[in-house]
mmCIF file of C-alpha atoms in Angstrom:
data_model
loop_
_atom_site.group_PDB
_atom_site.id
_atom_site.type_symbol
_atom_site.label_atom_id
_atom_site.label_comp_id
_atom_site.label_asym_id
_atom_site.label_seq_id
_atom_site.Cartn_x
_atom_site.Cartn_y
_atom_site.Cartn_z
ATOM 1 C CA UNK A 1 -0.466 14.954 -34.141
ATOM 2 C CA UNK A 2 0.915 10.900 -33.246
ATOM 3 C CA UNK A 3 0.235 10.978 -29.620
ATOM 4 C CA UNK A 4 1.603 8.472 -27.203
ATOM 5 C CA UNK A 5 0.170 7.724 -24.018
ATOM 6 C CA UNK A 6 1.505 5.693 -21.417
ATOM 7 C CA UNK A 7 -0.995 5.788 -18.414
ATOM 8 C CA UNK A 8 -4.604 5.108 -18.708
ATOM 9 C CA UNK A 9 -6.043 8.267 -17.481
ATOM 10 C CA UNK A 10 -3.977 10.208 -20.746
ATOM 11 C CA UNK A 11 -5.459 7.662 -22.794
ATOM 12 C CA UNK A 12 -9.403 7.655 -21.390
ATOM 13 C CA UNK A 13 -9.004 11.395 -21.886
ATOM 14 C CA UNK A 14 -7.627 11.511 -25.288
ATOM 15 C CA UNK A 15 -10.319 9.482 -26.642
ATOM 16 C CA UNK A 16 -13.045 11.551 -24.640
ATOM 17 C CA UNK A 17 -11.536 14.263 -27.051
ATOM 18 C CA UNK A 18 -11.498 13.170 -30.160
ATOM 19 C CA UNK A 19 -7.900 11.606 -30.585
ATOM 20 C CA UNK A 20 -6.711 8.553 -30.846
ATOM 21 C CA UNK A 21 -3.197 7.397 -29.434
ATOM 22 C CA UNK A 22 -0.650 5.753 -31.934
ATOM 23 C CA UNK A 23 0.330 3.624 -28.844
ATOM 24 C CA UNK A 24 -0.586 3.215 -25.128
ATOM 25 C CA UNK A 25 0.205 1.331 -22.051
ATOM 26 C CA UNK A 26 -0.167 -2.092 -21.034
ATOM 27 C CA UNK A 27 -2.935 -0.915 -18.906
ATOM 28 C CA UNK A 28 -4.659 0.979 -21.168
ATOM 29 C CA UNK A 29 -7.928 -0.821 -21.403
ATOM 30 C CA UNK A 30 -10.667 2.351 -21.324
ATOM 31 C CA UNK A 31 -12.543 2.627 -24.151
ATOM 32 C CA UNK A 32 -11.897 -1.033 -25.229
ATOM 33 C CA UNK A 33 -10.769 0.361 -28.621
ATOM 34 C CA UNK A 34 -7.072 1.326 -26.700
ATOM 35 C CA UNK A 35 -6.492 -2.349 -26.450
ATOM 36 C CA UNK A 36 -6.097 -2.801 -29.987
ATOM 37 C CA UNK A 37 -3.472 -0.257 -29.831
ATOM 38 C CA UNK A 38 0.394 -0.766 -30.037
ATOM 39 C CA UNK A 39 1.959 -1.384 -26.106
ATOM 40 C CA UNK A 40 4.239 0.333 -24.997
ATOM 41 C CA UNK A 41 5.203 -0.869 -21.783
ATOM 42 C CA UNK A 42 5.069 -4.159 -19.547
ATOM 43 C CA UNK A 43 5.594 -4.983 -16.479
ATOM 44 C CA UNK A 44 7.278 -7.975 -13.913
ATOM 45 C CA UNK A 45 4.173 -8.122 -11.752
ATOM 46 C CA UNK A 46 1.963 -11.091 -12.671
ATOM 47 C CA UNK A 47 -1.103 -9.248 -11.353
ATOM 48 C CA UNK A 48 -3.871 -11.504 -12.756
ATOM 49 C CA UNK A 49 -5.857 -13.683 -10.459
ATOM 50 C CA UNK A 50 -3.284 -12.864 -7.739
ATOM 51 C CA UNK A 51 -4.301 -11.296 -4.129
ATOM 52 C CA UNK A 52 -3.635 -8.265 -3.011
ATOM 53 C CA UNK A 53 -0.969 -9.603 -0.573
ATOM 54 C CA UNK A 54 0.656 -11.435 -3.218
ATOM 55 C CA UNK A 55 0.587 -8.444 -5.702
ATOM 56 C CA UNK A 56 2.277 -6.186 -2.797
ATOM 57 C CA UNK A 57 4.794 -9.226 -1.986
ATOM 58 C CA UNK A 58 5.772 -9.398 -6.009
ATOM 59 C CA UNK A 59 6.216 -5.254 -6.197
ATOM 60 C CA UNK A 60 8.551 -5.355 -2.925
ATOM 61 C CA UNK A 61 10.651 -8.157 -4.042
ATOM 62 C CA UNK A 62 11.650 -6.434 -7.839
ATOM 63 C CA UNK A 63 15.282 -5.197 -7.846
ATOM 64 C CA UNK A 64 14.988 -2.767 -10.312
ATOM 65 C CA UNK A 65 12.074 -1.019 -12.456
ATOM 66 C CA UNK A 66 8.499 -2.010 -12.402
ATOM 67 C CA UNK A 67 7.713 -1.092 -15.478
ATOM 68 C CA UNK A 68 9.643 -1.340 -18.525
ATOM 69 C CA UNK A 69 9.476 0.862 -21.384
ATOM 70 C CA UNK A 70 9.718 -0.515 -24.910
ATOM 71 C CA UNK A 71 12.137 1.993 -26.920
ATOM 72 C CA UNK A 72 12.222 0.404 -30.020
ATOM 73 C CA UNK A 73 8.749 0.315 -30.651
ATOM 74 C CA UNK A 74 8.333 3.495 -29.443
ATOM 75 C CA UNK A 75 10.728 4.908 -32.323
ATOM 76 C CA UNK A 76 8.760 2.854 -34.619
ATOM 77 C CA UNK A 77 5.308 5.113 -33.964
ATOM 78 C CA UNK A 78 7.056 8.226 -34.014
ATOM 79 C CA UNK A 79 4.975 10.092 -31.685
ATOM 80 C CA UNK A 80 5.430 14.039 -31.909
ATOM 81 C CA UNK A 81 4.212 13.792 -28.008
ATOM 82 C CA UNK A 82 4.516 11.311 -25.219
ATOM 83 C CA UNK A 83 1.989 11.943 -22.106
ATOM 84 C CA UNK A 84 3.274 10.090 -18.883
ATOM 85 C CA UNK A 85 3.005 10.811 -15.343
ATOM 86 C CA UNK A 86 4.764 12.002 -12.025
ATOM 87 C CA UNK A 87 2.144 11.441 -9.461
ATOM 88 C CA UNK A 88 3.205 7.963 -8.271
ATOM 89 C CA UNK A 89 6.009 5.438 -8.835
ATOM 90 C CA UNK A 90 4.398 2.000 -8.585
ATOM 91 C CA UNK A 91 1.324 2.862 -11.274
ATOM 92 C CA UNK A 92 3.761 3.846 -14.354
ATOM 93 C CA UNK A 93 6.729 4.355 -16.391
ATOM 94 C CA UNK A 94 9.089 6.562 -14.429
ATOM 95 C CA UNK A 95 8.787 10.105 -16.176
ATOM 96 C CA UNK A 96 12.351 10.581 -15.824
ATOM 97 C CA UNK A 97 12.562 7.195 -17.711
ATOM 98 C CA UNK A 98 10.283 8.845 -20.608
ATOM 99 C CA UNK A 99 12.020 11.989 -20.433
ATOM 100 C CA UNK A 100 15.061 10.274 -20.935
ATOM 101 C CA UNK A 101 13.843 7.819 -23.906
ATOM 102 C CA UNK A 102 12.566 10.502 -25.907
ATOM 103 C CA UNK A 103 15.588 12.719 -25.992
ATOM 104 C CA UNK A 104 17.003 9.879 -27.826
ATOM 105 C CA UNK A 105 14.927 9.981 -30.406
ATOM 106 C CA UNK A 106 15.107 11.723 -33.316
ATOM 107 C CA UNK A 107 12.923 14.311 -33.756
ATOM 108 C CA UNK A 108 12.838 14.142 -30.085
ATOM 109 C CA UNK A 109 9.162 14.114 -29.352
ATOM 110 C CA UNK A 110 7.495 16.548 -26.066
ATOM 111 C CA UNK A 111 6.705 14.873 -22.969
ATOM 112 C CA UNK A 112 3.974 16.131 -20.972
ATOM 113 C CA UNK A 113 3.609 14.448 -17.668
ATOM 114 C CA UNK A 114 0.829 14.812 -15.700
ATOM 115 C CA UNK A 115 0.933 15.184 -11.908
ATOM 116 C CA UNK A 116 -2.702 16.021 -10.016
ATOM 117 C CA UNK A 117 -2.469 16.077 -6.240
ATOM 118 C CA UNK A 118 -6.338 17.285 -6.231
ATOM 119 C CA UNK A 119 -9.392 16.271 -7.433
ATOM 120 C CA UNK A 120 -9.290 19.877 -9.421
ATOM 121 C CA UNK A 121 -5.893 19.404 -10.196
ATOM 122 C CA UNK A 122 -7.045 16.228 -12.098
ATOM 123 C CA UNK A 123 -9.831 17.766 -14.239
ATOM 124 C CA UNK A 124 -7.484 20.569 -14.737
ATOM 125 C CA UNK A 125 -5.573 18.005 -16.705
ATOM 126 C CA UNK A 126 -8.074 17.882 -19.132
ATOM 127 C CA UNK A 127 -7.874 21.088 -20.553
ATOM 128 C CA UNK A 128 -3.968 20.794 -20.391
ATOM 129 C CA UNK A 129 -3.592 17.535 -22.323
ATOM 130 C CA UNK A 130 -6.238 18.757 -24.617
ATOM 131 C CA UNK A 131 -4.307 22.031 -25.435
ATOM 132 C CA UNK A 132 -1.111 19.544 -25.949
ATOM 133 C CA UNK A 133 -2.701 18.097 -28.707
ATOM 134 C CA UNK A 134 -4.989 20.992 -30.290
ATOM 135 C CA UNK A 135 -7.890 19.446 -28.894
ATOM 136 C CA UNK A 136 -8.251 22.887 -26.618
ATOM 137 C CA UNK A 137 -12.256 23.636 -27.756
ATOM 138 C CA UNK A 138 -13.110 20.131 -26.615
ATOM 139 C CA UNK A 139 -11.417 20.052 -23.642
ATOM 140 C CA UNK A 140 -12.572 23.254 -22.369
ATOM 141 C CA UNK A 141 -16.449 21.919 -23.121
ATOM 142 C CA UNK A 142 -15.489 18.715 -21.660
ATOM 143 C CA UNK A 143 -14.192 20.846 -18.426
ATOM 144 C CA UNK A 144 -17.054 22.759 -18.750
ATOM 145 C CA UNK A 145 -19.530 19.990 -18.483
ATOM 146 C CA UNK A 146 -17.701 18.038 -15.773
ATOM 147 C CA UNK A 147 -17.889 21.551 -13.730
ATOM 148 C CA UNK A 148 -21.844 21.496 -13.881
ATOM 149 C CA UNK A 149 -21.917 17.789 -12.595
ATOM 150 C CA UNK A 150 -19.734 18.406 -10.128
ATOM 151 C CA UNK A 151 -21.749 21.126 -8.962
ATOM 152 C CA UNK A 152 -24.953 19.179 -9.139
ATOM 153 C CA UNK A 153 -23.179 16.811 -6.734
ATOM 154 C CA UNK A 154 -22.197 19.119 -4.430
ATOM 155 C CA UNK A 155 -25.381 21.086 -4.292
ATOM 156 C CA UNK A 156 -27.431 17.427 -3.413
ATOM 157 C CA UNK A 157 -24.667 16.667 -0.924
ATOM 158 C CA UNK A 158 -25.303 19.874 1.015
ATOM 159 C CA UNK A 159 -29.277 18.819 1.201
ATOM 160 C CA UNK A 160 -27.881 15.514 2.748
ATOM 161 C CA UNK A 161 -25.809 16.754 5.166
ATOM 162 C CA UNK A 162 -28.265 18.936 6.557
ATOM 163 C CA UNK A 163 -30.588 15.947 6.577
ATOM 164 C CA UNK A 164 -27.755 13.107 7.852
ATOM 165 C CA UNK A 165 -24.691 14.580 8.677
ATOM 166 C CA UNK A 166 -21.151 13.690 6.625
ATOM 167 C CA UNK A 167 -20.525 10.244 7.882
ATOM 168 C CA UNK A 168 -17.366 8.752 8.915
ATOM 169 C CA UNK A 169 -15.795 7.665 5.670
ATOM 170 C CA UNK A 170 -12.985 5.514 4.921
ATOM 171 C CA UNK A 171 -11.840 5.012 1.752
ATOM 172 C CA UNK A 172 -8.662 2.126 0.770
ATOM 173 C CA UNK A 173 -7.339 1.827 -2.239
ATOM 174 C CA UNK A 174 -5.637 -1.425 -1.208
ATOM 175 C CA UNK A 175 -6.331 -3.948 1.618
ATOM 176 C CA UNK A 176 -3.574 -6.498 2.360
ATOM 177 C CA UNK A 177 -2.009 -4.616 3.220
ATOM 178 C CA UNK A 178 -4.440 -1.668 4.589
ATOM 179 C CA UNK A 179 -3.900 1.342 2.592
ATOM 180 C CA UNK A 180 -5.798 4.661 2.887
ATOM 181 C CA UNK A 181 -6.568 6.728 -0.647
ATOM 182 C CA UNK A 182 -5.136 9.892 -0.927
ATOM 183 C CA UNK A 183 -3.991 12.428 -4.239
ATOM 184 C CA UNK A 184 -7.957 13.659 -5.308
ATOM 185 C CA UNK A 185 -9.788 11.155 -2.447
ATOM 186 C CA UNK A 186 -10.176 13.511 0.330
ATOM 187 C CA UNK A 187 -11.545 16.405 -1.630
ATOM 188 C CA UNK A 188 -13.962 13.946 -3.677
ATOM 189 C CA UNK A 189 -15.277 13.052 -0.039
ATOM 190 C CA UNK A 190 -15.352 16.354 1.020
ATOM 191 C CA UNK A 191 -17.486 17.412 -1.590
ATOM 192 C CA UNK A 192 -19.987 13.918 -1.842
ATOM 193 C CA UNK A 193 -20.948 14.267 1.252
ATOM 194 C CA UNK A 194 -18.880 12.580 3.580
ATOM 195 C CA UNK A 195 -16.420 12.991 6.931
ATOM 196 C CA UNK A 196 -12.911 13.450 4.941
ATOM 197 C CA UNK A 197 -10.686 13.378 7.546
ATOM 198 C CA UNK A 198 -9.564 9.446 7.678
ATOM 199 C CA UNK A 199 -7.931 9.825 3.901
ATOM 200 C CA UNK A 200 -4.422 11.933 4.021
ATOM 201 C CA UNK A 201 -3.763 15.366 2.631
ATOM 202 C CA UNK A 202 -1.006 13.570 0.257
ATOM 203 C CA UNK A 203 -0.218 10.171 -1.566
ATOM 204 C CA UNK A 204 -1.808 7.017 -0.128
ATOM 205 C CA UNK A 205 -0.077 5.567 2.798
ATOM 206 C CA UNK A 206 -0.136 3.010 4.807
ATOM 207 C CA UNK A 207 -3.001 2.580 7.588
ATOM 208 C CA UNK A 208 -2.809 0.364 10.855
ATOM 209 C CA UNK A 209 -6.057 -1.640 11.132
ATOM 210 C CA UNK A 210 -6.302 -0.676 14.362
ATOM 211 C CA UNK A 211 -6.714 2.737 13.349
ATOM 212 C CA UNK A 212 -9.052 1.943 11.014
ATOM 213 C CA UNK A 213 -11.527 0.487 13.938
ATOM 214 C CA UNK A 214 -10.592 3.587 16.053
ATOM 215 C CA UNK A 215 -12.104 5.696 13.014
ATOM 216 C CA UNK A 216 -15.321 2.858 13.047
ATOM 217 C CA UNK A 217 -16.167 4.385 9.263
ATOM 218 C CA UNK A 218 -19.753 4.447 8.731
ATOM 219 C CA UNK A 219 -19.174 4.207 4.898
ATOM 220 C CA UNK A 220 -16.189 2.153 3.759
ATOM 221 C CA UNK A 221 -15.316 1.973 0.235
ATOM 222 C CA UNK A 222 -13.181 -0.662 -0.661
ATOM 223 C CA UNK A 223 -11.083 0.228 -4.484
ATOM 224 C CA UNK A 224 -8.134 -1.622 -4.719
ATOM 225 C CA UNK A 225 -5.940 -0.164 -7.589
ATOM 226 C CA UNK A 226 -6.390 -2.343 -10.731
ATOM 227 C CA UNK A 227 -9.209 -4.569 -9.289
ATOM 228 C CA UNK A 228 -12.578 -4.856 -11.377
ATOM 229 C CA UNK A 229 -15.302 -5.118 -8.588
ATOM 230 C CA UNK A 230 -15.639 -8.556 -8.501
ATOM 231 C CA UNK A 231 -11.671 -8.352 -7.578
ATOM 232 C CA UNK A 232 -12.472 -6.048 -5.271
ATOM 233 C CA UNK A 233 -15.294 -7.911 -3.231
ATOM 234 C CA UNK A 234 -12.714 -10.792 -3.177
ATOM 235 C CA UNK A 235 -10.270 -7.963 -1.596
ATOM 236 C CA UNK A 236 -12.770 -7.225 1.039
ATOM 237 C CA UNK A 237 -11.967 -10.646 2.270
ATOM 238 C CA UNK A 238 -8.698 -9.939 3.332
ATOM 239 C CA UNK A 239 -10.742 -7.085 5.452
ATOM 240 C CA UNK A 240 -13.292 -9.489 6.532
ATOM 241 C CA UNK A 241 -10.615 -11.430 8.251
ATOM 242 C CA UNK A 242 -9.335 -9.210 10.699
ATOM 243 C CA UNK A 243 -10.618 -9.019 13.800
ATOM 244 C CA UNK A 244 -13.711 -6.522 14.231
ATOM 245 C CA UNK A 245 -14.441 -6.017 10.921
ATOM 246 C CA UNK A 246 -18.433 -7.131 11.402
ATOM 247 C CA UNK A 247 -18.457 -4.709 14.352
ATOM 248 C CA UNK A 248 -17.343 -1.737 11.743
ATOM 249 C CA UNK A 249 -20.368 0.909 12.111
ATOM 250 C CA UNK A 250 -20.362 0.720 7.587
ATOM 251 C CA UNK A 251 -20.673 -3.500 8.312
ATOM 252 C CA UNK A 252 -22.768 -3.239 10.557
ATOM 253 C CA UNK A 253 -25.380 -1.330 8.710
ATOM 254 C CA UNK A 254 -24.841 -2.334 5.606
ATOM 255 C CA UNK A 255 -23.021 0.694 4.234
ATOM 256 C CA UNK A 256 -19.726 -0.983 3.184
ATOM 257 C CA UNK A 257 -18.793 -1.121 -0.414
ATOM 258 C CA UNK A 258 -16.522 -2.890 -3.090
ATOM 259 C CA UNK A 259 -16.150 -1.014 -5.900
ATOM 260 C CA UNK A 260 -14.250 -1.065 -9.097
ATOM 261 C CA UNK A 261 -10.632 0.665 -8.524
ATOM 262 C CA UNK A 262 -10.181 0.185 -12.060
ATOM 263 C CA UNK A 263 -12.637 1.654 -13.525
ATOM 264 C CA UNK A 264 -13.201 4.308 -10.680
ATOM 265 C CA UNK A 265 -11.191 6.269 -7.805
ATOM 266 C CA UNK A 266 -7.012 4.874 -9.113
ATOM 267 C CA UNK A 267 -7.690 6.610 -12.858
ATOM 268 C CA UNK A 268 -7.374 10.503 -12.438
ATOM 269 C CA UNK A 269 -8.921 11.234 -15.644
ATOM 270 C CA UNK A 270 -12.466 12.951 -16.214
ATOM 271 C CA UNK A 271 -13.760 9.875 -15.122
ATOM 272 C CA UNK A 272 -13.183 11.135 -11.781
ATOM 273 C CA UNK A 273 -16.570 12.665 -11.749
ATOM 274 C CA UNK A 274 -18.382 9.286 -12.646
ATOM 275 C CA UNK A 275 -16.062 8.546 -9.626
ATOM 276 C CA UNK A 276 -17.507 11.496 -7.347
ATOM 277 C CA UNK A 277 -21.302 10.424 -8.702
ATOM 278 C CA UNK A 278 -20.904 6.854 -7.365
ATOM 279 C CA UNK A 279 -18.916 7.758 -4.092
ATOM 280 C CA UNK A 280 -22.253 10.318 -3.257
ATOM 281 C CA UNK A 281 -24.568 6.945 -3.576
ATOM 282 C CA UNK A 282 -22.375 5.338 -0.805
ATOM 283 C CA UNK A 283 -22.253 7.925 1.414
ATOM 284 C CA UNK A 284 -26.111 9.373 0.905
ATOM 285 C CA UNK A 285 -27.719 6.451 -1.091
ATOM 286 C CA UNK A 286 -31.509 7.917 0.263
ATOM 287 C CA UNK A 287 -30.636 11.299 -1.177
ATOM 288 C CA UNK A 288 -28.522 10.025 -4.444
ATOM 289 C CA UNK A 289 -30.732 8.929 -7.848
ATOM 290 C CA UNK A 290 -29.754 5.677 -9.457
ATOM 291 C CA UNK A 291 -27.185 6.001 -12.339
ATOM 292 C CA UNK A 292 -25.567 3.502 -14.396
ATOM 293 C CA UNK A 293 -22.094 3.374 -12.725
ATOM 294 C CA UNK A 294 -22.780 2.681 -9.347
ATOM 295 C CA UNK A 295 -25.043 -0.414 -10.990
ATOM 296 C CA UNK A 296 -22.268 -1.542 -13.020
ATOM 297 C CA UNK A 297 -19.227 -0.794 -10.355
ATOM 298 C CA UNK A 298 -20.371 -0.818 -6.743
ATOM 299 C CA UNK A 299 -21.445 -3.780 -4.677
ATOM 300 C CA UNK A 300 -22.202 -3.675 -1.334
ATOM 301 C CA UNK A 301 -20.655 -6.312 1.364
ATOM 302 C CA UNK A 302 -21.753 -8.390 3.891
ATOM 303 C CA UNK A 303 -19.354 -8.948 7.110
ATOM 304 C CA UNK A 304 -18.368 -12.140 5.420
ATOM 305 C CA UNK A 305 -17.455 -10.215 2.244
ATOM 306 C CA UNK A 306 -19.801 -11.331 -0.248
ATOM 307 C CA UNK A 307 -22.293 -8.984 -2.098
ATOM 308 C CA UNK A 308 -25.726 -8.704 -0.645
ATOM 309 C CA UNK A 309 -27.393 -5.846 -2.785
ATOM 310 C CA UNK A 310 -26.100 -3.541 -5.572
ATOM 311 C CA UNK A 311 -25.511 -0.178 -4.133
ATOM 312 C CA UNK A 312 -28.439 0.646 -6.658
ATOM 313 C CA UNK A 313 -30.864 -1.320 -4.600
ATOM 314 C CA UNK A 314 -31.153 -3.544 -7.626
#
């Protein structure tokens, strides 16, 4: 089957079972094989080296789409399916966009377009992308074996809590400005451990910094959408700015954290549970064992924003 994908998380998946796409997004960069692929999309948004603020200035001032879909090279891979997504109109293609660019193709390829609201609904996606594509054996191990480490996870953060408590957790998936995680983000703090109640039951939104001192998060997790982590301890800056920031509980005790939206927390793929893994060493770091992706994607923060100490003590 010629699959297209045209959001990263499709594509991360795809490869994690066995298929390769005929052509991806722009931002399809996980595994580094996708970048050799075909694009099928671009964008107006000059995102590199730019700040957050200027990033959110650029996507306020386009008059028009975002994104823009490429429909003649799309006919030219002749994909028999295109996987998109629903869940949020400043990370993607429109799917009505996609919907609409395949029916004018002939054969008209399917669309699936993924839309997880959950943290389940997300590794849910697995198995339905994988069935899409007659991958459904792998997925269902793959499911399978993401179930048992999210279990693990859970079963250690229930020995923490009763140790520690769930701290106050804030997590922002943007910072100038403020913006509070939502979609999967409040379950995956739920279950690592931590006090869920700052991040909404819905899309991410908006959040007043003065709410955010009101909440005075003892862990704050800091993964701006797109951002590598050394993007993201730059981010932190804009954070470090405002007032009361070094008087944050997290700050204070050395329990705030930039981390790698990228690669972690934006993607809804099954990388979501590498995700949950290095969200329960912020919140429990005693209780949590050292694994490679909190050394590779977490750094923790001083209150003048600059790394101090890898969040695997290293």
């Amino acid at each position: 089957m010629r699959v297209a994908s045209l959001l990263p998380s499709a594509t991360e998946t795809l490869y994690a079972l066995g298929v390769e796409p005929v052509g991806v997004s722009h931002s399809c960069d996980h595994p580094p094989a996708a970048r050799e692929l075909p694009t099928l999309t671009s964008t107006v948004v000059d995102h590199e080296d730019r700040s957050a603020a200027d990033i959110d200035a650029q996507m306020r001032a386009v008059d028009g789409a975002v994104y823009d879909l490429d429909t003649e090279q799309l006919a030219a891979l002749e994909p028999d399916l295109l996987v998109t997504q629903a869940t949020c109109d400043v990370c993607a293609v429109d799917a009505s966009e996609v919907r609409a660019a395949a029916e004018r193709l002939d054969p008209a390829p399917d669309v699936l377009a993924c839309n997880p609201h959950s943290f389940a609904n997300a590794l849910d996606d697995v198995v339905r992308i994988g069935e899409a594509v007659g991958a459904a054996d792998a997925a269902t191990a793959l499911r399978a074996d993401l179930r048992e480490r999210v279990d693990a996870v859970r079963k250690r953060a229930e020995h923490a809590v009763a140790d520690e408590g769930r701290p106050r957790t804030a997590v922002l998936d943007w910072t100038d400005p403020p913006i509070r995680a939502g979609h999967w983000v409040r379950d995956m703090v739920a279950i690592a451990g931590g006090d869920p109640s700052f991040q909404p039951d819905g899309p991410s939104e908006p959040v007043a910094w003065a709410d955010v001192r009101a909440v005075d998060p003892e862990a704050l997790v800091v993964a701006p959408c797109g951002f590598d982590r050394d993007r993201a301890v730059d981010a932190v800056g804009d954070l470090a700015d405002r007032p009361g920031f070094a008087n944050l509980s997290a700050v204070a005790d050395g329990r705030a954290y930039a981390v790698d939206g990228n690669g972690l927390f934006n993607r809804p793929s099954h990388r979501l549970v590498d995700s949950l893994e290095a969200l329960f060493t912020c919140l429990h770091p005693e209780h949590a064992a050292t694994t490679p992706t909190a050394h590779e994607h977490i750094a923790a923060v001083d209150d003048t924003a600059k790394p101090f100490v890898r969040a695997d003590g290293g």
